[in-house]
PDB file of C-alpha atoms in Angstrom:
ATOM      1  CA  UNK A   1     -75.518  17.890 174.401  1.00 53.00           C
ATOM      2  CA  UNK A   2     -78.615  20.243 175.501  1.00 69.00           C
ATOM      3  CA  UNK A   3     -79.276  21.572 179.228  1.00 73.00           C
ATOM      4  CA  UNK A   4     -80.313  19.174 181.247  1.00 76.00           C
ATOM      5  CA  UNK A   5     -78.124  16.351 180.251  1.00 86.00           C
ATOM      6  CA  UNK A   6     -74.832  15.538 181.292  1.00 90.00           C
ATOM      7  CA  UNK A   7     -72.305  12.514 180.351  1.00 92.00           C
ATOM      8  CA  UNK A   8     -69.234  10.660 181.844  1.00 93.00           C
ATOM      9  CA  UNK A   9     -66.901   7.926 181.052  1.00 93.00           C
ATOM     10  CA  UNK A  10     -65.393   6.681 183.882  1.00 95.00           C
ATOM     11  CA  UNK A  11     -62.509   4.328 184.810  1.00 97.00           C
ATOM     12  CA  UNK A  12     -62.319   3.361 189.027  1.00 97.00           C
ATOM     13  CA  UNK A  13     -59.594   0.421 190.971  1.00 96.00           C
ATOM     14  CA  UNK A  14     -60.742  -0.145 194.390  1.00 94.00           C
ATOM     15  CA  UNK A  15     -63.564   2.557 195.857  1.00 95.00           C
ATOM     16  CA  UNK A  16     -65.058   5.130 193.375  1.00 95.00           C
ATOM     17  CA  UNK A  17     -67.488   6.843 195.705  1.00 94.00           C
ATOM     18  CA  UNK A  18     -69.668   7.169 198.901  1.00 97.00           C
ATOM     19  CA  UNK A  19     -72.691   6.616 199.249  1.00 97.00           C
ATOM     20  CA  UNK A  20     -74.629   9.801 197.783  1.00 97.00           C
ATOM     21  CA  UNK A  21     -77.570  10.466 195.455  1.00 96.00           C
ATOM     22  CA  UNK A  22     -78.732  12.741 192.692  1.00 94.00           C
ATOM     23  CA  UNK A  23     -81.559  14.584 191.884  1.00 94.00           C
ATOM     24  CA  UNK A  24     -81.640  13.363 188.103  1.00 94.00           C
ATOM     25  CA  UNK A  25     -82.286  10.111 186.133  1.00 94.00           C
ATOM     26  CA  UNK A  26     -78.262   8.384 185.652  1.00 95.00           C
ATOM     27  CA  UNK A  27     -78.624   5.520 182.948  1.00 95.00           C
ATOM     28  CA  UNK A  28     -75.403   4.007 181.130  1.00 96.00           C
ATOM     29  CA  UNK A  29     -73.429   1.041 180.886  1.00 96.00           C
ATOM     30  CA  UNK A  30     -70.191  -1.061 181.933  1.00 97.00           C
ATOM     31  CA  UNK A  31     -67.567  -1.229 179.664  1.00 96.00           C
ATOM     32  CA  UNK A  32     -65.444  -3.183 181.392  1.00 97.00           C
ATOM     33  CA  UNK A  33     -64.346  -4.850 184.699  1.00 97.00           C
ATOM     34  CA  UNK A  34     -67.078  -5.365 187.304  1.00 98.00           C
ATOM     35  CA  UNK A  35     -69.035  -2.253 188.552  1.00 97.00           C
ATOM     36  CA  UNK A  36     -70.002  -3.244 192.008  1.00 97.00           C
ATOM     37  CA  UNK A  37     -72.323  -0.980 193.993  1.00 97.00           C
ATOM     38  CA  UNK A  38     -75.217  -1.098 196.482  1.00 97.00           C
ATOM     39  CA  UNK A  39     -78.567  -0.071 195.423  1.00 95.00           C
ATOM     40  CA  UNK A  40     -82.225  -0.235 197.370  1.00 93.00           C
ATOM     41  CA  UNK A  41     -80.511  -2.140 199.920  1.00 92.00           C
ATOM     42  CA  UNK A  42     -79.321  -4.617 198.094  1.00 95.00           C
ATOM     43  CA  UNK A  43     -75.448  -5.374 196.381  1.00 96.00           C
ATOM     44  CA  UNK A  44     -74.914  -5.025 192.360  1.00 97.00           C
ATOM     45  CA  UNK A  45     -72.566  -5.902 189.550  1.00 98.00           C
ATOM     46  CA  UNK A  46     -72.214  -4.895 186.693  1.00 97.00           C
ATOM     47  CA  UNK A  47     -70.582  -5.898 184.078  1.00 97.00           C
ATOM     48  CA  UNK A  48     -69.922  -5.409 180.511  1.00 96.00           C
ATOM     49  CA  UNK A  49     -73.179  -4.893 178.435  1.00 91.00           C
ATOM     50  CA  UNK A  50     -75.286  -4.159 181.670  1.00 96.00           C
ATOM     51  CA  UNK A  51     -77.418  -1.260 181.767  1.00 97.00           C
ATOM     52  CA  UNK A  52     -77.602   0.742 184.759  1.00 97.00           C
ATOM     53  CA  UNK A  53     -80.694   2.756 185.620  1.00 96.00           C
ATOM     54  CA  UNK A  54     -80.206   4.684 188.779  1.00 96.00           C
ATOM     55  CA  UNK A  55     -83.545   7.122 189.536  1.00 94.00           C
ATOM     56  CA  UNK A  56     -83.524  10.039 191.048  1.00 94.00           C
ATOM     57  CA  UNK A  57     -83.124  10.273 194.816  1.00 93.00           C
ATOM     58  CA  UNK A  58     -81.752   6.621 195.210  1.00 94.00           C
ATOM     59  CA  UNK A  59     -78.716   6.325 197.283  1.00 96.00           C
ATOM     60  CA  UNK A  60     -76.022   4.050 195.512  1.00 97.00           C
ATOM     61  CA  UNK A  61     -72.201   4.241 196.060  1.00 97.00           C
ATOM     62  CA  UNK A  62     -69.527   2.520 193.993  1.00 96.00           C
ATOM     63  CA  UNK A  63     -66.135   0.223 193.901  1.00 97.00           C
ATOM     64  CA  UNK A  64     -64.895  -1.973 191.775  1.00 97.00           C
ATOM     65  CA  UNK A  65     -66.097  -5.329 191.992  1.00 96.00           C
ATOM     66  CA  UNK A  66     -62.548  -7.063 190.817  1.00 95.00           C
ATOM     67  CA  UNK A  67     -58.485  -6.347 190.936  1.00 93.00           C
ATOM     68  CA  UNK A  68     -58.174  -4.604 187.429  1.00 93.00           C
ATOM     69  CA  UNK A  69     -61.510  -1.831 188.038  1.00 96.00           C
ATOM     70  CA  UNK A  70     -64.127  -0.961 186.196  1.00 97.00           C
ATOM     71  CA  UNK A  71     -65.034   1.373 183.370  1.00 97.00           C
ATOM     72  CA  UNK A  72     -68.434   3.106 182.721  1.00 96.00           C
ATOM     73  CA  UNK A  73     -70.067   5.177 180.542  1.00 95.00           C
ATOM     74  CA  UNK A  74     -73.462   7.369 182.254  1.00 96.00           C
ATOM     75  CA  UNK A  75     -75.611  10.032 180.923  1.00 94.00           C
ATOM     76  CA  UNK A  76     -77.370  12.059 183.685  1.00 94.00           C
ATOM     77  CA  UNK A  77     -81.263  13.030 182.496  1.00 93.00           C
ATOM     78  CA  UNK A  78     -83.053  15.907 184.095  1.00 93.00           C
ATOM     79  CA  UNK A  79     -86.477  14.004 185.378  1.00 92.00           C
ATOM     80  CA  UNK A  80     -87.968  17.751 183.459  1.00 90.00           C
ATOM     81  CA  UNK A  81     -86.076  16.146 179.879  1.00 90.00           C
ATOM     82  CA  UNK A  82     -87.891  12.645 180.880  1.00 88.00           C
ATOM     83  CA  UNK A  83     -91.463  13.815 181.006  1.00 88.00           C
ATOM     84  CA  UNK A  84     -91.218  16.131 178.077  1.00 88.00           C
ATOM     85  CA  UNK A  85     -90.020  13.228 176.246  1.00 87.00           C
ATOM     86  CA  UNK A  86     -92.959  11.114 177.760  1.00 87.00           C
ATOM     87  CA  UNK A  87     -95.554  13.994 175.986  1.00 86.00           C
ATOM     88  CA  UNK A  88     -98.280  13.350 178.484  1.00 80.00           C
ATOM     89  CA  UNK A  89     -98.359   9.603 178.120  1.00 84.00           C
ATOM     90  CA  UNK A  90     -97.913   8.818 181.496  1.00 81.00           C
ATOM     91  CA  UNK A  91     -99.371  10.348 184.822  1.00 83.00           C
ATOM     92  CA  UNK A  92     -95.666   9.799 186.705  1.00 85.00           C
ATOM     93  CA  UNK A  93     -91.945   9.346 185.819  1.00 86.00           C
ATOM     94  CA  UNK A  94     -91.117   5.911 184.817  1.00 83.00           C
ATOM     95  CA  UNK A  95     -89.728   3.654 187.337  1.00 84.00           C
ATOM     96  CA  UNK A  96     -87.286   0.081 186.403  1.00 84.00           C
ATOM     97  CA  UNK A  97     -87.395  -1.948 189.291  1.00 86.00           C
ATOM     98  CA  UNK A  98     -83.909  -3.725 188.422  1.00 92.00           C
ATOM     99  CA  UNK A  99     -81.052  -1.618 188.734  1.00 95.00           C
ATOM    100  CA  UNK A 100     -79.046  -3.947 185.837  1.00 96.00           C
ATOM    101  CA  UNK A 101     -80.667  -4.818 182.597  1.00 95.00           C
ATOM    102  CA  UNK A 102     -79.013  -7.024 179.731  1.00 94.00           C
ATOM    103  CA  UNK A 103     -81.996  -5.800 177.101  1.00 92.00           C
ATOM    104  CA  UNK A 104     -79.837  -5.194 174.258  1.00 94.00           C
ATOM    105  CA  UNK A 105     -82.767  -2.882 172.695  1.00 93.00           C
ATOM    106  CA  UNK A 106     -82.032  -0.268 175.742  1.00 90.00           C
ATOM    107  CA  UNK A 107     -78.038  -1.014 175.094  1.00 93.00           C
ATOM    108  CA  UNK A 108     -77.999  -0.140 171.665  1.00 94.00           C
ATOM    109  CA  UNK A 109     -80.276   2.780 172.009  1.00 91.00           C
ATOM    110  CA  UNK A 110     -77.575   4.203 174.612  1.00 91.00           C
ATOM    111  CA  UNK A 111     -74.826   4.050 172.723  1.00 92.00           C
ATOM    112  CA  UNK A 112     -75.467   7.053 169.853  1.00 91.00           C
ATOM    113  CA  UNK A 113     -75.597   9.348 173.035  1.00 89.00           C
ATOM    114  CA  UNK A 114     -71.876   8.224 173.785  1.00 90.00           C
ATOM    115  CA  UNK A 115     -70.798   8.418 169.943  1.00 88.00           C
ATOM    116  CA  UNK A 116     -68.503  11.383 170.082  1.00 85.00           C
ATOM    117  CA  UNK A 117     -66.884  10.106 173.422  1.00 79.00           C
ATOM    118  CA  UNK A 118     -63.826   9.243 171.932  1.00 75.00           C
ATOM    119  CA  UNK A 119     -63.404  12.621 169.983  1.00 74.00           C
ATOM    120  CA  UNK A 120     -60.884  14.905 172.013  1.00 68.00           C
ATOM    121  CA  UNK A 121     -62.173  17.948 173.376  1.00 55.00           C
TER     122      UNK A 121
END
């Protein structure tokens, strides 16, 4: 990984966190269980094969949505990395409206950032 980016894989039962935010882009996916969280206001879950998008300065908090928990897997983007990668295309940092996406195009491109996940440290 490079500055700026950050990765987790995460396994939760019952509550995983307060509410809180974070001053960078966090976009990954459930692997499995449901992911339950609030988001603009409003109650999401996730489950496996969702993508999450979570922008910068959003509150969201976190619990598991069912008895057996929920696994996840998040990179966290510097906003900085996202416009460099935008190269002047846009006049402002991209914005999803919907916290939970099932595009399998944005899935799949995910998943060579978590490749070496499984590789012990």
């Amino acid at each position: 990984m490079q500055p700026g980016v950050e990765r987790i894989d995460a396994y939760f039962t019952g509550h995983a966190y307060d509410p809180h935010r974070h001053d960078f882009y966090a976009i990954g996916y459930t692997l499995s269980g449901v992911q339950s969280f609030v988001y603009r206001g409003a109650r999401a879950n996730s489950v496996r094969g969702n993508v999450i998008v979570i922008h910068p300065d959003e509150v969201h908090d976190g619990r598991a949505g069912a008895e057996p928990g929920f696994r996840y897997r998040m990179i966290y983007l510097q906003p900085a990395l996202v416009r460099a990668a935008l190269e002047g295309k846009a006049r402002s940092l991209p914005f999803i409206r919907n916290v939970l996406s099932r595009d399998r195009r944005l899935y799949e491109a995910l998943l060579p950032a978590f490749a070496d996940m499984t590789r012990p440290l």
